[in-house]
Coordinates of C-alpha atoms in Angstrom, one line a residue:
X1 CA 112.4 54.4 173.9
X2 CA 111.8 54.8 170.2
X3 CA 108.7 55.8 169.4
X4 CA 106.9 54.2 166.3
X5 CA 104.6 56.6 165.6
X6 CA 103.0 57.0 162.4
X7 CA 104.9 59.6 159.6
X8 CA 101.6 61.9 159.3
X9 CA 101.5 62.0 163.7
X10 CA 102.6 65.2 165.1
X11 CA 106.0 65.7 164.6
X12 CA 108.3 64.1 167.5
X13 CA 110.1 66.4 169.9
X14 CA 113.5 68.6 169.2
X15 CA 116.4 66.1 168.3
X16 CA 118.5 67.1 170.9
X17 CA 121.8 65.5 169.6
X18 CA 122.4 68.1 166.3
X19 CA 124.2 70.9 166.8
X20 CA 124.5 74.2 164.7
X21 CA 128.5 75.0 165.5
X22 CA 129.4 73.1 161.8
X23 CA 129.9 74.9 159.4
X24 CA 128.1 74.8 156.1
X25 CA 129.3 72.3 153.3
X26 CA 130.6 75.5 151.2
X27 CA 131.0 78.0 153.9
X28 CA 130.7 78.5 157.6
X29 CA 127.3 80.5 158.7
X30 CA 125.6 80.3 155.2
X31 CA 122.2 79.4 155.3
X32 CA 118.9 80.7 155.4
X33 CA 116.7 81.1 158.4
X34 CA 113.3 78.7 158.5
X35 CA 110.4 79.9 157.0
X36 CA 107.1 79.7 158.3
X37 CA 105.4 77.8 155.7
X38 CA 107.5 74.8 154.5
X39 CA 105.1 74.3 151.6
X40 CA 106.5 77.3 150.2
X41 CA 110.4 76.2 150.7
X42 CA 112.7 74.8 148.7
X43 CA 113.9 71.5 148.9
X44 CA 117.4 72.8 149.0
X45 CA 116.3 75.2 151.9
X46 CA 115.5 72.5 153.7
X47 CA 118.6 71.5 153.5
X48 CA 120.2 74.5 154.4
X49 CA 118.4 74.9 157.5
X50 CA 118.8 71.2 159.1
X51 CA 122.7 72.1 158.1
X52 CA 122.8 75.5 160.2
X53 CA 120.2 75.4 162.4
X54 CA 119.4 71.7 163.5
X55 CA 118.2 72.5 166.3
X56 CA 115.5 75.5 166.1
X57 CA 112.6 74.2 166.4
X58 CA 110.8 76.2 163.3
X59 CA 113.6 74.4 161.2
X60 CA 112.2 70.9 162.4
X61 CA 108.8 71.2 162.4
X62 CA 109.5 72.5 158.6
X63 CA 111.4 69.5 157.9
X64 CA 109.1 66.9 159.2
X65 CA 106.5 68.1 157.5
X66 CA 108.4 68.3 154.1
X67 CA 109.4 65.0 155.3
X68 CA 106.0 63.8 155.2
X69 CA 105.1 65.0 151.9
X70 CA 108.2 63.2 150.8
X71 CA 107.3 60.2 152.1
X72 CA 103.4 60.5 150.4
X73 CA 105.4 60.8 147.0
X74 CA 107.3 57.8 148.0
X75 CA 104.2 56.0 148.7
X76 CA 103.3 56.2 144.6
X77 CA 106.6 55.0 143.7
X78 CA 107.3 51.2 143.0
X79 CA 108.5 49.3 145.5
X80 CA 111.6 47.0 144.5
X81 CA 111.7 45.2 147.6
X82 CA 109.4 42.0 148.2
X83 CA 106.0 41.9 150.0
X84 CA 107.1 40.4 153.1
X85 CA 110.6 40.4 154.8
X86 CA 111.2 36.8 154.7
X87 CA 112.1 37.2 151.0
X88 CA 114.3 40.1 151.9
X89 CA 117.6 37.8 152.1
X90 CA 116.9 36.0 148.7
X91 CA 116.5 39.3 147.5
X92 CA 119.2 40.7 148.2
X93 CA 121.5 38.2 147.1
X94 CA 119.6 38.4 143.9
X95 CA 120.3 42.3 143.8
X96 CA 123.8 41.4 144.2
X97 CA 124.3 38.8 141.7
X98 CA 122.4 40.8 139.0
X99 CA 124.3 43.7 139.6
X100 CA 127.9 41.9 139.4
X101 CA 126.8 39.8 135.9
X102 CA 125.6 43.4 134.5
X103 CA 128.7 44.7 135.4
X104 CA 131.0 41.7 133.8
X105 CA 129.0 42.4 130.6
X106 CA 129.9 46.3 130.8
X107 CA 133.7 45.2 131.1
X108 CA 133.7 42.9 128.1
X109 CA 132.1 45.4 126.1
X110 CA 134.7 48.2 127.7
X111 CA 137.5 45.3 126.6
X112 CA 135.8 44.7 122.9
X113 CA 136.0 48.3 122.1
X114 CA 132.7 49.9 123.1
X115 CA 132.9 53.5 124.8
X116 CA 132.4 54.8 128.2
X117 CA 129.1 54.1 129.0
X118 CA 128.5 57.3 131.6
X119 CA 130.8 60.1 130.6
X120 CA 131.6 61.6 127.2
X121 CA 135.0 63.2 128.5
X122 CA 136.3 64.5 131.5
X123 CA 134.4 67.8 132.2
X124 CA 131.3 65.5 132.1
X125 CA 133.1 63.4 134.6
X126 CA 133.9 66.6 136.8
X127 CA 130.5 67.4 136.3
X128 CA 128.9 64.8 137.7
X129 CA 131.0 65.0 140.6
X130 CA 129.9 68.9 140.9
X131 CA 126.1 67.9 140.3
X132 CA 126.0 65.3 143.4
X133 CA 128.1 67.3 146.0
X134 CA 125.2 68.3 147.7
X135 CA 124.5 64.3 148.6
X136 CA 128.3 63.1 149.1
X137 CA 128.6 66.1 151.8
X138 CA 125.8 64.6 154.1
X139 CA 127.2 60.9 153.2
X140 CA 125.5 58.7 156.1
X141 CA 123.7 61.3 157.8
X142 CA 120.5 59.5 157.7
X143 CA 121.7 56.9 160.6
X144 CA 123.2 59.9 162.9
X145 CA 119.7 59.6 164.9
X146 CA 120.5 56.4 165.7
X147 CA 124.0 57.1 167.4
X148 CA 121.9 58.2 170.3
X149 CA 121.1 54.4 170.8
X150 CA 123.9 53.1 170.5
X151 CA 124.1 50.7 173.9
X152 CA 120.8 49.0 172.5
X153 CA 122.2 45.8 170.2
X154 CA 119.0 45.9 168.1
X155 CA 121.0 48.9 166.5
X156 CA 124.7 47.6 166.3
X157 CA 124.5 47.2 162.8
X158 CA 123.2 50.8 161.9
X159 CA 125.8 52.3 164.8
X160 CA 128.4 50.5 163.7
X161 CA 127.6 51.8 159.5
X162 CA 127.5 55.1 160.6
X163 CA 130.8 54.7 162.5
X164 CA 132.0 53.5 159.5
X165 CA 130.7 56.4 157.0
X166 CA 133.2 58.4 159.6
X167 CA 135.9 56.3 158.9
X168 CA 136.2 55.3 162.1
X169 CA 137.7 59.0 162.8
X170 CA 140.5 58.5 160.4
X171 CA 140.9 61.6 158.1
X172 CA 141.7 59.5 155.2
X173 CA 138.6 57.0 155.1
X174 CA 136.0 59.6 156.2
X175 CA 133.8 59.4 153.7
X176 CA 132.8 63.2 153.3
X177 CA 136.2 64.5 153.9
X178 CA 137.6 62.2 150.8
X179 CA 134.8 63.5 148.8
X180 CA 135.9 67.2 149.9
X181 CA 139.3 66.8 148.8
X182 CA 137.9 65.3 145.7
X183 CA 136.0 68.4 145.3
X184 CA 138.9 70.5 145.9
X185 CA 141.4 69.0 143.8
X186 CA 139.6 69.7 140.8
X187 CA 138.2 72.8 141.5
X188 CA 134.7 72.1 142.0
X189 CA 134.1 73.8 145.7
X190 CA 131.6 76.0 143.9
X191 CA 128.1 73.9 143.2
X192 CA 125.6 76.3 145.5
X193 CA 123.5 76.9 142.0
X194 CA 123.1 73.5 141.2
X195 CA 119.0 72.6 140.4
X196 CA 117.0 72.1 143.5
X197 CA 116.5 68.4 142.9
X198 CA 120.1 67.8 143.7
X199 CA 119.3 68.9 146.9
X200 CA 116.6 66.5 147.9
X201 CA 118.2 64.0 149.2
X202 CA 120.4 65.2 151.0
X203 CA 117.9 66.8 152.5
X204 CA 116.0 64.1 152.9
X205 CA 119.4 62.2 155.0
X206 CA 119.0 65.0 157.0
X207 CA 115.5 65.2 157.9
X208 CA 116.0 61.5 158.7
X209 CA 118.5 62.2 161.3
X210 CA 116.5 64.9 162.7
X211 CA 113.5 63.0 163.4
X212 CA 114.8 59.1 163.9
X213 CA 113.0 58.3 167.3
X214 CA 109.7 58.9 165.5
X215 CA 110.6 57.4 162.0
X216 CA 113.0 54.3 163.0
X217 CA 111.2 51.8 160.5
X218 CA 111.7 54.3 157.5
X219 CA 115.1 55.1 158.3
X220 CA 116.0 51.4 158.7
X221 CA 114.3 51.3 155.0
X222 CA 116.5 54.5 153.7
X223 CA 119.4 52.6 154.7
X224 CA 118.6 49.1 152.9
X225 CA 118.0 50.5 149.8
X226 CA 121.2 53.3 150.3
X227 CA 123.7 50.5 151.2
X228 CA 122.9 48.1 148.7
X229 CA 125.4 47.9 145.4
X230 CA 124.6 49.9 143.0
X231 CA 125.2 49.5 138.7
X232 CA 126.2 52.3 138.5
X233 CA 128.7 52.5 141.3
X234 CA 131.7 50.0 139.8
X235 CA 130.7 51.2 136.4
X236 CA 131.5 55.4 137.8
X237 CA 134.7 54.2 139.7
X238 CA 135.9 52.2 136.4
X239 CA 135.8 55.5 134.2
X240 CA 137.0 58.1 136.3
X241 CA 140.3 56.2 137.3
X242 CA 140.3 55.7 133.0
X243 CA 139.8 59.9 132.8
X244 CA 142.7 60.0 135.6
X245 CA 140.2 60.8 138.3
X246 CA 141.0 59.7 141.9
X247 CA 138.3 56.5 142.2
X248 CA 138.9 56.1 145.7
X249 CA 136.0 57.5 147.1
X250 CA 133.5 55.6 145.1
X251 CA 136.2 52.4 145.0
X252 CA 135.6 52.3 148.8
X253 CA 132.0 52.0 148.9
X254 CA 132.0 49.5 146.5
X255 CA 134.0 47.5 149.0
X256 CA 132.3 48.4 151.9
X257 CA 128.9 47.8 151.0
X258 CA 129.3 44.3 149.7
X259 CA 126.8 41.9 150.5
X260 CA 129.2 39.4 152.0
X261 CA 130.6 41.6 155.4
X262 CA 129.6 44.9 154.2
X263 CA 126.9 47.4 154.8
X264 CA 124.5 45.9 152.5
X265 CA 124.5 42.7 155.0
X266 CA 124.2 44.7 157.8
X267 CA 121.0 46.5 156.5
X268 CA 119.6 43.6 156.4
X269 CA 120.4 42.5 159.6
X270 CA 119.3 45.6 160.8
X271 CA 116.1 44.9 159.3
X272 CA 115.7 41.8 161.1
X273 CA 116.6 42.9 164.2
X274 CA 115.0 46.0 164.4
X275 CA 111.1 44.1 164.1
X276 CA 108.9 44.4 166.4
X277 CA 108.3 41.4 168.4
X278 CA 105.3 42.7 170.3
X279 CA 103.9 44.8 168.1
X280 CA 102.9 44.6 164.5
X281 CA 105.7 43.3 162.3
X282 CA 103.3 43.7 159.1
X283 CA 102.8 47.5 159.4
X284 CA 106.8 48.0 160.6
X285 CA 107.6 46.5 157.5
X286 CA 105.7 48.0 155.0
X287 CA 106.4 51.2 156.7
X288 CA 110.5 50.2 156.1
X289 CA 109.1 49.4 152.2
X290 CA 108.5 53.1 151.9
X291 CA 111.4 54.2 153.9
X292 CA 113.6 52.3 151.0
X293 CA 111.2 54.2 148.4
X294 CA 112.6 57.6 149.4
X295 CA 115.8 56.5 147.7
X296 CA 114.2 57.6 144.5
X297 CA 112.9 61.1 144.7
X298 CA 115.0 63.9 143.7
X299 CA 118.3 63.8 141.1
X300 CA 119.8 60.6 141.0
X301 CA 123.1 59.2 140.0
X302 CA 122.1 58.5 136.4
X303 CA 119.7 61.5 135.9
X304 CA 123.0 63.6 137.0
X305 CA 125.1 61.6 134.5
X306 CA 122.5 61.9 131.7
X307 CA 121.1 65.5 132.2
X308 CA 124.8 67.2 130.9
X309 CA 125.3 69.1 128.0
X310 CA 128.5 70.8 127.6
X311 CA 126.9 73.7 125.6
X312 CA 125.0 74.4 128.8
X313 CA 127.4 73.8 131.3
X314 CA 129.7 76.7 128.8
X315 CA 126.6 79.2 128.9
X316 CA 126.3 78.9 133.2
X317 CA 129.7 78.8 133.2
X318 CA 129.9 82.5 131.8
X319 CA 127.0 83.6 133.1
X320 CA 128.5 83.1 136.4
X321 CA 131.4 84.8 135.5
X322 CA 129.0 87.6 133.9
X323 CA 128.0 88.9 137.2
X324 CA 131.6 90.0 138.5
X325 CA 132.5 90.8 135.2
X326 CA 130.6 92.9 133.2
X327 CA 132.2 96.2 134.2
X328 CA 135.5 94.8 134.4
X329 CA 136.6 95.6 130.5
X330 CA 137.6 98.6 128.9
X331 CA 135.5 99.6 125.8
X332 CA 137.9 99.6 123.2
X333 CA 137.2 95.8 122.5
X334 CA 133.9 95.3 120.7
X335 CA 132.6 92.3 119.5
X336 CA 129.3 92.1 116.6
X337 CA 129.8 96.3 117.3
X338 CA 129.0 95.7 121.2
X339 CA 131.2 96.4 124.2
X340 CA 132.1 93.2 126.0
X341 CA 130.5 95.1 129.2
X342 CA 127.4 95.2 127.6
X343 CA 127.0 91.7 126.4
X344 CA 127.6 90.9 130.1
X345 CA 125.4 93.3 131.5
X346 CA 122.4 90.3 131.8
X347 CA 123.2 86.8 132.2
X348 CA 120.7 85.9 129.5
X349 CA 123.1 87.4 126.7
X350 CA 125.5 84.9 127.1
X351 CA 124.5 82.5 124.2
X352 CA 124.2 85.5 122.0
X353 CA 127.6 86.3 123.1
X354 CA 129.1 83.0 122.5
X355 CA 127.6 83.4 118.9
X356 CA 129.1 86.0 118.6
X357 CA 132.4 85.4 119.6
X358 CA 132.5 82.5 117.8
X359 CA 131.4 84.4 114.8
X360 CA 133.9 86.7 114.7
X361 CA 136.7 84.2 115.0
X362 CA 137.5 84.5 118.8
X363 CA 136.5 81.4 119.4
X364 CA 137.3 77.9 116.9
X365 CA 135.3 75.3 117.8
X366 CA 136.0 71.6 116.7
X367 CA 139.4 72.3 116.9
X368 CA 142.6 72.3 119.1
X369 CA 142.2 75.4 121.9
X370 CA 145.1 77.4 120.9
X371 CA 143.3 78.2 117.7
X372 CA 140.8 80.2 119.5
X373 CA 142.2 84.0 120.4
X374 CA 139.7 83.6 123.4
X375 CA 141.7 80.9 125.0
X376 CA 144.8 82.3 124.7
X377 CA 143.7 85.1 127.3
X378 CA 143.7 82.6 129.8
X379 CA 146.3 80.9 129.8
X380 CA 150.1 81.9 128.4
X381 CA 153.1 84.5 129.3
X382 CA 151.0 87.3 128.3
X383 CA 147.7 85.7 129.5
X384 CA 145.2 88.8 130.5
X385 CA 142.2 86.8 131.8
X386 CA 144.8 84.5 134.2
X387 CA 143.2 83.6 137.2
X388 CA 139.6 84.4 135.9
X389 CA 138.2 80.7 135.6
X390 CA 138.9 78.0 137.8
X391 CA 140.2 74.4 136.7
X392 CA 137.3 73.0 136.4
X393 CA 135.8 76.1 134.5
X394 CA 138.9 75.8 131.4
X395 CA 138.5 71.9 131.5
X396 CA 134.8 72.5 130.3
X397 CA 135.8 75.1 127.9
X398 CA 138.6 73.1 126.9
X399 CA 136.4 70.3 125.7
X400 CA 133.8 72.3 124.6
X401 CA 136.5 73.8 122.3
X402 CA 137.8 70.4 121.1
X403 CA 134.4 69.4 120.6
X404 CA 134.0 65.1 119.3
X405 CA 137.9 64.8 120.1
X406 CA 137.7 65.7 123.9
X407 CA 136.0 62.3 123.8
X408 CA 139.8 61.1 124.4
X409 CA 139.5 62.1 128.2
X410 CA 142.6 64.4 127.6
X411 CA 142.9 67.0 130.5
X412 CA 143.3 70.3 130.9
X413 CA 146.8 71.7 129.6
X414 CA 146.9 75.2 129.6
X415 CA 148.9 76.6 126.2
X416 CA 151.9 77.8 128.1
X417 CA 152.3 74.3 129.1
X418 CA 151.3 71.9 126.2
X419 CA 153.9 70.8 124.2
X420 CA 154.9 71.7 120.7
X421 CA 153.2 69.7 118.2
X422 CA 153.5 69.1 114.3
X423 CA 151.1 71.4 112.5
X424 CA 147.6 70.7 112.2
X425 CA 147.4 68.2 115.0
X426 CA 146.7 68.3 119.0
X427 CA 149.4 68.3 121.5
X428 CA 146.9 66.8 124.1
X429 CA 147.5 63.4 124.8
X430 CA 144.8 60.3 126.4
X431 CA 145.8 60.6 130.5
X432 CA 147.0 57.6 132.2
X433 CA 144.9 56.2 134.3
X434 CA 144.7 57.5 138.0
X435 CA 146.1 54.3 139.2
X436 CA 149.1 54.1 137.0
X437 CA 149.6 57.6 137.3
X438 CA 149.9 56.5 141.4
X439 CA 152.7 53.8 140.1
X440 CA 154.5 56.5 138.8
X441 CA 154.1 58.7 141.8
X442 CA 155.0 55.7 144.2
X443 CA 158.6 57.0 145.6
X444 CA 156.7 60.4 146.0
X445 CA 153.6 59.0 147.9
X446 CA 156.0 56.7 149.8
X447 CA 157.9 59.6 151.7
X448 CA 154.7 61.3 152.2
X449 CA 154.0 61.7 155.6
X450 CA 151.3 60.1 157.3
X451 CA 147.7 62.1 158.1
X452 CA 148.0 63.9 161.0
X453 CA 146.3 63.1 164.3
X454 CA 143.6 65.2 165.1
X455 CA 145.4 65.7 168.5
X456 CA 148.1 67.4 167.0
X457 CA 146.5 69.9 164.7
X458 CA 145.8 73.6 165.5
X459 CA 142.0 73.8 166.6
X460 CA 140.0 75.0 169.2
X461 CA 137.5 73.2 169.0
X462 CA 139.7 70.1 169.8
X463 CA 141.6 72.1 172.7
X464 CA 138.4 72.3 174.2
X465 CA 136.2 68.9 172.9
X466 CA 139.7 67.3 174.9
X467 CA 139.2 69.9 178.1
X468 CA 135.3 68.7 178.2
X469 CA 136.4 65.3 178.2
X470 CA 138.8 65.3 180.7
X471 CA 135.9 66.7 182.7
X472 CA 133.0 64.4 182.0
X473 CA 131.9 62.4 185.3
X474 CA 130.5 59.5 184.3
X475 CA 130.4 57.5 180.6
X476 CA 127.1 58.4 179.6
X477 CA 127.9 62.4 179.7
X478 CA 131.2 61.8 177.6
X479 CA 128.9 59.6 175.2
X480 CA 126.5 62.7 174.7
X481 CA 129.4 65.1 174.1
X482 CA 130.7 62.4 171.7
X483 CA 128.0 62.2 170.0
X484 CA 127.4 65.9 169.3
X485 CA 130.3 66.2 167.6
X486 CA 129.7 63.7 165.7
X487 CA 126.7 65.8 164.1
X488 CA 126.6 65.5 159.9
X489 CA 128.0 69.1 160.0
X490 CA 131.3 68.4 162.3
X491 CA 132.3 64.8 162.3
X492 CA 134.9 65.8 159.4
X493 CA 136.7 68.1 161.2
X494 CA 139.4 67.6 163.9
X495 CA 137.4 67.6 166.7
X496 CA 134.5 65.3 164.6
X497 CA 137.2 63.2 164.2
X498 CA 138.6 63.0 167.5
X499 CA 135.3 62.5 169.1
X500 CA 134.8 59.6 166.4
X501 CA 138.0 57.8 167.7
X502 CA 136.9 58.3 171.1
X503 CA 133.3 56.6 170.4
X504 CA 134.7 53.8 169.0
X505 CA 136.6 53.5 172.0
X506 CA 133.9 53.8 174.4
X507 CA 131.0 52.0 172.9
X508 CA 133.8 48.9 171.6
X509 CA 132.0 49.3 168.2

């Protein structure tokens, strides 16, 4: 039975259902062990810890009581959402219609001219998908203590969103996998340093899914204000498939969480059914109010969007680079009469250095990259800094080069490959859009073989997840097992998925 105890009780007992085995969302066994005092963590430690080690108990009694100061700061945020839930279906349909007549006015100003509202050119674009990775890769996790549940109908709707944030255990519609690829396909596996306010709420999903049986009205409110349509969401999707980014993964939520059959109907539903009928519906419901509230603490979609700056983005870029490199290069190249070795000796040179360099006419800004001797190290026949920066890293110098002109959305085309162009002009062109690019790609993408079962792929953990099955006794021992791998930190991979196909197949949801 769920208990509806209070968020400042003593925290509830060990979730039993998450697992450690997962590996982290950058790399198997990182992490940090708990620390005693949780005052004194970080938010993205937090995060860390529910990620590696779910189920130590230090590492949950840390997180609920982070939790709880989370949900005091929530408590002094305005509340969107009316005073009593009988207005909570007007206002949602409300939400929805505002948000669609906002977004009709964004595409007649798109169509009469106007800019991109949200990103200035593609880095910023890549950017912004970098700067909320640590959110996309625990996409649903707050509704993973529910799963537990799942033969109670009061919690259909929230089982069956959560089943649906796995993509029913297809690889190509689970929601973190997609935005893993996404990741990887632009080179953006690398966001560990990002500020610790991208990490809160993630961490606060987590923390959620840790401690559900003793905070079921403030998840339910989490997940109302998480699955409703946002502004922003249509208007992201819109301008990355017009920089040639793959929209899919935010195109898909925008479907699925309409308020028509979608997940923003069910969290309303789930509202309704989840009230107490014996108890206090009043104190349930304000309790859900500040559940919903936690949706604005930490970096958000637009604060992501509107905190980039390219000359910034350049300087971390290099000083990342700065640690590995600085005693890479010989001496004889100097630059303002320093070795390139000692500019990178401290990470807090690197402006000075890109002064310098651009001083000294290594770098051209305003101006077409292969101007700038710097760039032609990285990229040509007789390139000597090949390899050194990812894509993503030569996109953002690309258009930091380039300056007002990257505002085209042109992307990265290394010098060895851009085409010869008349002199004193760009070779770069404006990229299709992703979708017509896909048009042109359609005989390609139509011999492409379908995803693979997660039957048929090389993994042990699905050799044995299927042995374990085969040996369950009874229903509610294979749900358990099910379950568990269905953990935030597994159901991606083949045996997360495989476990998610057989849950659907067990619970008929």
């Amino acid at each position: 039975m769920l208990a509806l105890s209070h968020p400042a009780e003593t925290a509830s007992a060990a979730h039993p259902a998450l697992h450690a085995n997962g590996a982290a969302p950058w790399q198997a066994g990182a992490g940090q062990a708990p620390a005693n005092d949780p005052a004194a963590r970080t938010d993205r430690a937090h995060y860390e810890s529910l990620w590696n080690h779910p189920e130590d108990a230090q590492a949950l009694a840390a997180s609920r009581a982070w939790l709880d100061a989370r949900l005091v700061d929530a408590s002094r945020v305005e509340c969107a959402l009316p005073d009593s839930i009988d207005g909570l279906a007007a206002w949602m349909e409300s939400s929805t219609a505002s948000v669609g007549a906002r977004y009709q006015e964004y595409l007649a100003e798109r169509k009469a001219g106007a800019p991109r509202r949200f990103f200035q050119n593609r880095s910023h674009a890549l950017a912004f998908l970098r700067g909320v990775a640590p959110t996309k890769m625990v996409d649903g996790a707050w509704l993973y203590g529910v799963l537990r549940h799942w033969q109670n109908p009061r919690y259909a709707d929230l089982v069956r969103t959560y089943i649906e944030e796995l993509g029913d255990g297809r690889a190509d519609r689970n929601h973190v996998l997609l935005f893993r690829q996404l990741l990887a396909t632009h080179g953006l596996e690398h966001w560990q340093d990002l500020p610790d306010d991208h990490y809160t709420q993630g961490a606060i999903q987590l923390a959620l899914a840790a401690h559900t049986d003793a905070l079921l009205p403030e998840v339910i409110g989490f997940n109302l204000g998480y699955e409703q349509l946002p502004l922003h969401l249509p208007i992201t999707a819109y301008e990355l498939n017009e920089l040639g980014i793959d929209p899919y993964y935010f195109t898909l939520h925008v479907t699925v969480d309409n308020a028509d059959t979608g997940h923003a109907l069910r969290a309303v539903q789930a509202v309704q059914a989840a009230m107490p009928r014996v108890g206090d519906p009043d104190a349930f419901w304000q309790r859900v109010r500040n559940g919903f509230r936690l949706n604005e603490l930490g970096a958000s979609t637009n604060s992501v969007i509107g905190g980039f700056d390219i000359q910034d983005e350049v300087e971390r870029i290099f000083q990342r680079k700065s640690v590995a490199g600085h005693g890479a290069h010989s001496d004889y190249c100097r630059v303002a009469g320093r070795s390139v070795n000692d500019w990178l000796s401290e990470p807090s040179q690197i402006p000075g250095f890109l002064q310098a360099l651009e001083q000294s006419g290594w770098i051209v800004r305003n101006a077409p990259p292969q101007e700038s001797r710097f760039w032609r190290l990285l990229d040509g026949d007789h390139a000597e800094m090949f390899g050194v920066f990812s894509t993503y890293e030569l996109q953002v110098i690309q258009d930091w080069l380039r300056g007002d002109a990257s505002a085209d959305g042109a992307a990265l085309v290394p010098p060895s490959a851009a085409p010869v162009a008349p002199e004193g002009t760009t070779p770069l062109r404006r990229p299709r859009s992703f979708r017509a690019q896909q048009r042109l790609d359609s005989a390609r993408n139509a011999s492409a073989a379908a995803a693979p079962s997660p039957e048929s792929m090389l993994d042990v953990d699905v050799d044995a997840l299927q042995v374990q099955m085969a040996q369950a006794p009874d229903s509610q021992t294979l749900a358990r097992l099910l379950v568990a791998e269905m953990a935030p930190s597994r159901h991606w991979m083949p045996a997360g998925l495989l476990a998610t196909q057989r849950f659907v197949a067990l619970a008929h949801v």
